[in-house]
Short mmCIF file of C-alpha atoms and ligand atoms in Angstrom, two decimals:
data_model
loop_
_atom_site.label_atom_id
_atom_site.label_comp_id
_atom_site.label_asym_id
_atom_site.label_seq_id
_atom_site.Cartn_x
_atom_site.Cartn_y
_atom_site.Cartn_z
CA UNK A 1 82.36 130.13 129.64
CA UNK A 2 82.77 126.43 130.46
CA UNK A 3 86.01 125.39 129.00
CA UNK A 4 87.50 128.55 129.97
CA UNK A 5 92.04 128.67 130.01
CA UNK A 6 91.94 124.65 128.73
CA UNK A 7 93.80 123.41 126.14
CA UNK A 8 92.54 120.70 124.35
CA UNK A 9 94.51 118.51 121.38
CA UNK A 10 91.93 117.37 119.07
CA UNK A 11 92.60 115.04 116.45
CA UNK A 12 91.29 115.09 112.43
CA UNK A 13 89.70 118.02 113.01
CA UNK A 14 90.71 119.75 109.79
CA UNK A 15 87.36 117.92 108.93
CA UNK A 16 83.98 116.38 109.25
CA UNK A 17 83.06 115.32 112.92
CA UNK A 18 86.44 116.25 114.10
CA UNK A 19 86.24 120.25 112.93
CA UNK A 20 83.16 120.67 114.86
CA UNK A 21 84.37 119.68 117.89
CA UNK A 22 87.09 121.77 117.98
CA UNK A 23 84.80 125.18 116.48
CA UNK A 24 82.34 124.08 119.81
CA UNK A 25 85.18 123.79 122.11
CA UNK A 26 86.31 126.97 121.22
CA UNK A 27 82.69 128.47 121.25
CA UNK A 28 82.99 127.63 125.01
CA UNK A 29 86.22 128.90 125.37
CA UNK A 30 88.77 126.90 125.17
CA UNK A 31 91.98 127.00 123.03
CA UNK A 32 92.31 124.24 120.98
CA UNK A 33 95.00 122.55 118.62
CA UNK A 34 93.51 120.64 115.27
CA UNK A 35 96.18 118.16 114.70
CA UNK A 36 96.15 116.37 111.46
CA UNK A 37 97.09 115.18 108.23
CA UNK A 38 96.18 118.14 106.68
CA UNK A 39 97.90 121.21 108.14
CA UNK A 40 96.79 123.67 104.92
CA UNK A 41 93.38 122.54 106.17
CA UNK A 42 94.00 122.33 109.82
CA UNK A 43 95.31 125.81 110.00
CA UNK A 44 91.71 127.32 108.01
CA UNK A 45 89.92 125.63 111.21
CA UNK A 46 92.73 127.10 113.95
CA UNK A 47 91.96 130.36 111.65
CA UNK A 48 87.83 130.14 112.31
CA UNK A 49 88.69 128.99 115.88
CA UNK A 50 90.92 132.11 116.41
CA UNK A 51 87.73 134.33 115.16
CA UNK A 52 85.56 133.57 117.80
CA UNK A 53 88.32 135.19 120.55
CA UNK A 54 90.38 132.20 121.62
CA UNK A 55 93.36 130.88 120.61
CA UNK A 56 94.22 127.84 118.45
CA UNK A 57 96.67 126.47 116.57
CA UNK A 58 97.00 123.90 113.29
CA UNK A 59 99.96 120.56 114.38
CA UNK A 60 100.73 118.76 111.65
CA UNK A 61 100.66 115.45 112.45
CA UNK A 62 100.33 111.91 111.11
CA UNK A 63 98.55 110.17 114.41
CA UNK A 64 100.75 106.58 113.54
CA UNK A 65 103.71 108.38 113.58
CA UNK A 66 105.43 108.29 117.42
CA UNK A 67 107.92 110.78 116.83
CA UNK A 68 104.60 113.47 114.58
CA UNK A 69 102.56 112.79 117.88
CA UNK A 70 105.15 113.84 120.53
CA UNK A 71 106.88 116.14 119.05
CA UNK A 72 103.40 117.71 118.32
CA UNK A 73 101.70 117.66 122.34
CA UNK A 74 104.51 118.26 123.46
CA UNK A 75 104.39 122.13 121.21
CA UNK A 76 100.66 122.54 122.65
CA UNK A 77 102.10 121.96 125.84
CA UNK A 78 104.75 124.30 126.07
CA UNK A 79 102.62 126.84 124.17
CA UNK A 80 99.93 126.05 126.50
CA UNK A 81 100.86 125.57 129.70
CA UNK A 82 99.96 121.99 129.42
CA UNK A 83 97.08 119.70 127.88
CA UNK A 84 93.44 119.17 129.58
CA UNK A 85 91.38 117.45 126.44
CA UNK A 86 92.23 114.87 123.89
CA UNK A 87 89.86 113.73 121.90
CA UNK A 88 91.08 110.86 119.33
CA UNK A 89 88.69 111.16 116.44
CA UNK A 90 90.98 110.74 113.40
CA UNK A 91 90.11 107.59 111.14
CA UNK A 92 90.18 107.37 107.64
CA UNK A 93 87.81 103.97 106.42
CA UNK A 94 88.24 101.08 103.90
CA UNK A 95 85.72 98.53 103.20
CA UNK A 96 85.79 95.40 101.21
CA UNK A 97 85.23 91.64 102.22
CA UNK A 98 87.22 90.15 104.20
CA UNK A 99 88.64 87.74 101.47
CA UNK A 100 89.78 90.28 99.30
CA UNK A 101 91.25 92.07 101.88
CA UNK A 102 94.81 93.17 102.32
CA UNK A 103 96.68 92.86 104.98
CA UNK A 104 98.69 96.23 104.11
CA UNK A 105 94.86 97.75 104.41
CA UNK A 106 94.54 95.71 107.58
CA UNK A 107 97.53 97.68 108.93
CA UNK A 108 96.71 100.81 108.09
CA UNK A 109 93.69 100.99 109.72
CA UNK A 110 94.97 100.07 112.48
CA UNK A 111 98.18 102.07 112.94
CA UNK A 112 95.69 105.15 112.30
CA UNK A 113 92.92 104.83 114.69
CA UNK A 114 94.33 102.40 117.21
CA UNK A 115 98.53 103.27 117.48
CA UNK A 116 97.06 106.82 117.26
CA UNK A 117 95.03 106.60 120.04
CA UNK A 118 97.34 104.74 121.94
CA UNK A 119 100.15 106.80 120.75
CA UNK A 120 98.33 111.24 121.58
CA UNK A 121 96.67 109.55 124.50
CA UNK A 122 100.13 108.39 125.87
CA UNK A 123 102.20 111.58 124.97
CA UNK A 124 98.51 113.81 126.58
CA UNK A 125 98.17 110.99 129.66
CA UNK A 126 102.01 111.99 130.19
CA UNK A 127 101.58 115.87 130.65
CA UNK A 128 98.47 115.40 132.46
CA UNK A 129 99.57 113.65 134.88
CA UNK A 130 103.10 115.83 135.32
CA UNK A 131 101.27 119.17 135.37
CA UNK A 132 99.28 117.82 138.42
CA UNK A 133 95.87 119.09 137.30
CA UNK A 134 94.57 115.79 135.22
CA UNK A 135 92.29 115.74 132.37
CA UNK A 136 89.81 114.37 130.07
CA UNK A 137 89.72 111.78 126.89
CA UNK A 138 87.33 110.67 124.72
CA UNK A 139 87.72 108.40 121.76
CA UNK A 140 85.57 109.12 118.97
CA UNK A 141 84.02 105.35 118.48
CA UNK A 142 81.34 104.15 116.46
CA UNK A 143 78.13 102.11 116.41
CA UNK A 144 80.77 99.61 115.10
CA UNK A 145 82.47 99.70 118.31
CA UNK A 146 79.08 97.79 119.39
CA UNK A 147 78.27 96.44 116.40
CA UNK A 148 79.04 94.66 113.08
CA UNK A 149 78.56 95.37 109.37
CA UNK A 150 79.50 93.33 106.48
CA UNK A 151 83.17 94.82 104.26
CA UNK A 152 84.50 96.54 107.60
CA UNK A 153 86.46 93.63 109.56
CA UNK A 154 89.39 96.17 110.18
CA UNK A 155 87.11 99.02 111.18
CA UNK A 156 84.55 97.25 113.32
CA UNK A 157 88.04 95.34 115.11
CA UNK A 158 89.44 99.03 115.46
CA UNK A 159 86.56 100.29 117.32
CA UNK A 160 85.59 97.43 119.25
CA UNK A 161 89.55 98.13 120.85
CA UNK A 162 88.88 101.94 121.73
CA UNK A 163 86.64 100.79 123.77
CA UNK A 164 89.21 98.88 125.72
CA UNK A 165 91.91 101.61 125.34
CA UNK A 166 89.28 104.06 127.12
CA UNK A 167 88.46 101.37 130.41
CA UNK A 168 92.39 100.91 130.73
CA UNK A 169 92.74 105.02 130.73
CA UNK A 170 89.73 105.62 133.52
CA UNK A 171 91.66 103.34 135.38
CA UNK A 172 95.22 103.73 135.43
CA UNK A 173 94.37 107.90 135.16
CA UNK A 174 91.75 107.61 137.97
CA UNK A 175 94.51 108.28 140.66
CA UNK A 176 95.70 111.60 138.68
CA UNK A 177 92.50 113.08 137.82
CA UNK A 178 92.15 112.03 134.06
CA UNK A 179 89.24 110.96 133.21
CA UNK A 180 88.19 108.83 129.98
CA UNK A 181 84.93 108.16 127.90
CA UNK A 182 84.23 107.35 124.29
CA UNK A 183 81.61 108.78 122.09
CA UNK A 184 79.53 106.16 119.63
CA UNK A 185 78.20 107.57 116.71
CA UNK A 186 75.58 106.37 114.20
CA UNK A 187 76.89 107.95 110.25
CA UNK A 188 77.36 111.21 109.76
CA UNK A 189 77.45 112.76 106.39
CA UNK A 190 81.34 114.00 106.30
CA UNK A 191 83.51 112.76 103.68
CA UNK A 192 84.46 109.60 105.44
CA UNK A 193 80.32 108.70 104.92
CA UNK A 194 80.02 110.44 101.17
CA UNK A 195 83.24 107.88 99.84
CA UNK A 196 81.59 104.90 101.09
CA UNK A 197 78.35 105.22 99.30
CA UNK A 198 78.76 104.22 95.98
CA UNK A 199 81.79 101.55 96.99
CA UNK A 200 78.96 99.81 98.92
CA UNK A 201 76.42 100.11 96.68
CA UNK A 202 79.12 98.58 93.94
CA UNK A 203 80.50 95.87 96.34
CA UNK A 204 76.66 94.64 97.46
CA UNK A 205 75.51 95.73 94.04
CA UNK A 206 72.26 97.91 94.91
CA UNK A 207 71.63 101.50 94.80
CA UNK A 208 73.39 104.31 96.75
CA UNK A 209 70.28 105.65 97.87
CA UNK A 210 69.39 101.94 99.14
CA UNK A 211 72.62 101.54 100.96
CA UNK A 212 71.67 105.04 102.48
CA UNK A 213 68.19 103.78 103.12
CA UNK A 214 68.47 99.97 104.09
CA UNK A 215 71.88 99.63 104.65
CA UNK A 216 73.44 102.52 106.88
CA UNK A 217 70.13 103.70 108.60
CA UNK A 218 68.04 100.67 108.48
CA UNK A 219 67.92 100.88 111.96
CA UNK A 220 67.39 103.79 113.41
CA UNK A 221 64.41 104.35 114.64
CA UNK A 222 63.80 107.73 112.90
CA UNK A 223 65.82 106.76 109.18
CA UNK A 224 67.84 110.26 110.23
CA UNK A 225 71.71 110.97 110.03
CA UNK A 226 73.02 111.73 112.95
CA UNK A 227 75.07 115.06 112.70
CA UNK A 228 77.80 116.25 113.33
CA UNK A 229 76.51 118.76 115.66
CA UNK A 230 74.99 115.52 117.75
CA UNK A 231 78.42 114.32 118.27
CA UNK A 232 80.08 117.23 119.23
CA UNK A 233 77.56 118.37 122.21
CA UNK A 234 78.23 115.05 123.12
CA UNK A 235 81.55 114.69 123.67
CA UNK A 236 81.26 118.56 125.32
CA UNK A 237 79.09 116.93 127.57
CA UNK A 238 82.07 114.34 128.81
CA UNK A 239 84.51 117.46 128.20
CA UNK A 240 82.60 119.43 130.88
CA UNK A 241 81.33 116.83 133.05
CA UNK A 242 82.58 117.51 136.93
CA UNK A 243 83.61 114.79 138.26
CA UNK A 244 84.61 110.68 138.55
CA UNK A 245 81.25 109.43 138.00
CA UNK A 246 81.22 109.47 134.11
CA UNK A 247 84.73 107.66 133.53
CA UNK A 248 85.24 104.26 131.60
CA UNK A 249 81.89 104.66 129.77
CA UNK A 250 80.61 104.62 126.04
CA UNK A 251 77.59 106.53 124.91
CA UNK A 252 75.77 106.16 121.39
CA UNK A 253 74.86 109.10 119.31
CA UNK A 254 73.27 107.33 116.49
CA UNK A 255 69.13 108.03 116.43
CA UNK A 256 68.63 104.72 118.22
CA UNK A 257 70.17 102.35 115.16
CA UNK A 258 72.00 100.69 118.66
CA UNK A 259 70.64 100.69 121.51
CA UNK A 260 72.96 99.74 124.87
P1 NAD B 310 86.73 113.09 107.55
O1 NAD B 310 86.88 112.04 106.57
O2 NAD B 310 85.35 113.90 107.36
O3 NAD B 310 87.44 113.19 108.70
C1 NAD B 310 89.45 112.94 108.85
C2 NAD B 310 89.70 113.65 109.76
O4 NAD B 310 91.26 113.09 109.76
C3 NAD B 310 90.24 114.30 108.16
O5 NAD B 310 90.86 115.61 108.31
C4 NAD B 310 91.79 113.54 107.93
O6 NAD B 310 92.60 114.45 107.25
C5 NAD B 310 92.05 113.21 109.40
N1 NAD B 310 93.28 112.02 109.78
C6 NAD B 310 93.34 111.26 108.46
N2 NAD B 310 94.22 110.05 108.83
C7 NAD B 310 95.10 110.48 110.49
C8 NAD B 310 95.70 110.59 111.10
N3 NAD B 310 96.91 109.59 110.34
N4 NAD B 310 96.50 111.81 111.38
C9 NAD B 310 96.09 112.68 111.95
N5 NAD B 310 94.79 112.72 110.75
C10 NAD B 310 94.23 112.27 109.70
O7 NAD B 310 85.80 111.93 108.67
P2 NAD B 310 84.53 112.09 109.93
O8 NAD B 310 83.51 111.23 109.44
O9 NAD B 310 84.81 113.14 110.81
O10 NAD B 310 85.48 111.13 111.05
C11 NAD B 310 85.67 111.09 112.26
C12 NAD B 310 85.65 109.56 113.33
O11 NAD B 310 84.76 109.50 113.34
C13 NAD B 310 86.72 108.76 112.51
O12 NAD B 310 87.28 108.05 113.77
C14 NAD B 310 85.52 107.86 112.12
O13 NAD B 310 85.29 106.70 112.40
C15 NAD B 310 85.09 108.42 113.46
N6 NAD B 310 82.94 108.32 112.81
C16 NAD B 310 82.52 108.59 111.97
C17 NAD B 310 80.72 108.10 111.72
C18 NAD B 310 80.99 109.02 110.04
O14 NAD B 310 79.11 108.42 110.09
N7 NAD B 310 81.15 109.62 109.81
C19 NAD B 310 80.65 107.56 112.57
C20 NAD B 310 81.04 107.29 113.33
C21 NAD B 310 82.27 107.22 114.04
#
């Protein structure tokens, strides 16, 4: 199997996109740590992966908390002899016009998306360097790493920032055989998006159907949502790519919503 024996950490993997990435890695033989705020759901996902015949564990982690990140990553590395793959996926959404966006919400968004990506990257890179094996880091960005939408100032800022981090990791990591790429999904029906539909309908004064059709999927080539499986396959492609030819890149998976 493509990832046999590799050890992977996926943040925010108790739900949605991260959960599917973790399951996909498990099906390919990787040992998978599900790092999430929600430990009960992380342990349930780990049990589903263990049932596939590989090793999995749930790790209680707020990705914005330095101590929790370092302790969680160190525990995974100690258990499985290192960390080969990090998927920085944990994220939330808070929508509001800029003029109504509170500083507390802005800081919370940047802490989870950017501090979280930085802290997990740093902790994992230390193990990737010291093991001598290198590794691969994949950021779950968004079409909002490339494009903007109204009401999403903090999200768009953070997702653009992740592209910069992915490029720096690619440059610094190369001599240690650490690669880094970003996957940029379009809209995927997960709890994160389901929560936004009524919020956007309220803010924009349109129906929920119109939010889906005329806001979320308006610029896709076929009016379709991207699926968790689509995103997981793109992540797997990056995780198993055999050389440094693919590093510092962004791969957009969005039914043509954004074309590079
Ligand atoms: P989701 O709400 O289904 O899952 C997010 C998970 O992250 C949850 O399990 C939650 O407990 C966890 N989490 C939240 N804050 C955390 C923290 N501080 N520390 C650790 N875990 C935390 O969301 P999703 O749609 O699967 O989103 C996953 C990622 O994909 C996010 O980064 C999101 O921005 C990105 N993304 C989502 C879409 C989409 O349309 N759903 C599109 C593009 C990008």
